């Protein structure tokens, strides 16, 4: 068992109980330069209450992971701004960027340790701002396992890309 799956990442004191659990995921198909995002919303009893997803021209899976988390937090702040949520992602890079690297990037005027501009700086900044304004704890969950909530988020992201290709 990986302890990171049970450790909350939070910009404030972690919550003890969540009104909603959101599972977000992004997908990217390099051959067609399309990305999809999706997230599934579960209530505190674990019942699926809604899901949202979309597709857009993209350049990487990281971009789509960021957009999926942003869309999930936007939903939370629009629909239930005071309700504590747990946001689950299988993108370790998202959590590392948001909780470990973000302060360093700010100090270095949005340049990474090697001096290059931070890729998707605007998305990182948007995600950080949303996370500061939402009662949210982030959790890493191992992707592509038997977790049906994560599988649904992944399916939502991928289906949008496939539908877009069929209609083209």
Short mmCIF file of C-alpha atoms in Angstrom, two decimals, residues 7-14 69 73 87 89 91-105 124 127-128 131-132 134 136-140:
data_model
loop_
_atom_site.label_atom_id
_atom_site.label_comp_id
_atom_site.label_asym_id
_atom_site.label_seq_id
_atom_site.Cartn_x
_atom_site.Cartn_y
_atom_site.Cartn_z
CA UNK A 7 -2.22 11.54 3.00
CA UNK A 8 -4.10 14.79 2.37
CA UNK A 9 -2.34 17.60 0.56
CA UNK A 10 -3.85 20.88 1.73
CA UNK A 11 -3.10 24.59 1.62
CA UNK A 12 -4.78 24.94 5.02
CA UNK A 13 -5.59 22.62 7.91
CA UNK A 14 -6.96 19.37 6.40
CA UNK A 69 -8.58 19.72 -11.48
CA UNK A 73 -12.66 23.21 -8.26
CA UNK A 87 -10.24 15.99 -4.77
CA UNK A 89 -6.11 12.74 -8.80
CA UNK A 91 -1.36 12.77 -11.34
CA UNK A 92 1.49 12.89 -8.84
CA UNK A 93 3.10 15.65 -10.88
CA UNK A 94 0.06 17.85 -10.19
CA UNK A 95 0.44 17.44 -6.43
CA UNK A 96 4.21 17.87 -6.53
CA UNK A 97 3.85 21.04 -8.56
CA UNK A 98 1.08 22.52 -6.45
CA UNK A 99 2.51 21.71 -3.02
CA UNK A 100 6.29 21.44 -3.47
CA UNK A 101 7.39 23.42 -6.51
CA UNK A 102 4.87 26.27 -6.59
CA UNK A 103 6.61 28.46 -3.94
CA UNK A 104 9.96 27.99 -5.70
CA UNK A 105 8.47 28.93 -9.06
CA UNK A 124 -0.70 26.37 -12.17
CA UNK A 127 -5.29 26.01 -9.84
CA UNK A 128 -3.43 27.44 -6.84
CA UNK A 131 -7.33 25.77 -4.11
CA UNK A 132 -6.73 28.71 -1.78
CA UNK A 134 -11.95 26.35 -1.71
CA UNK A 136 -10.38 21.29 -0.49
CA UNK A 137 -7.91 18.58 0.36
CA UNK A 138 -6.12 16.81 -2.46
CA UNK A 139 -5.38 13.10 -2.49
CA UNK A 140 -3.24 11.05 -4.80
#
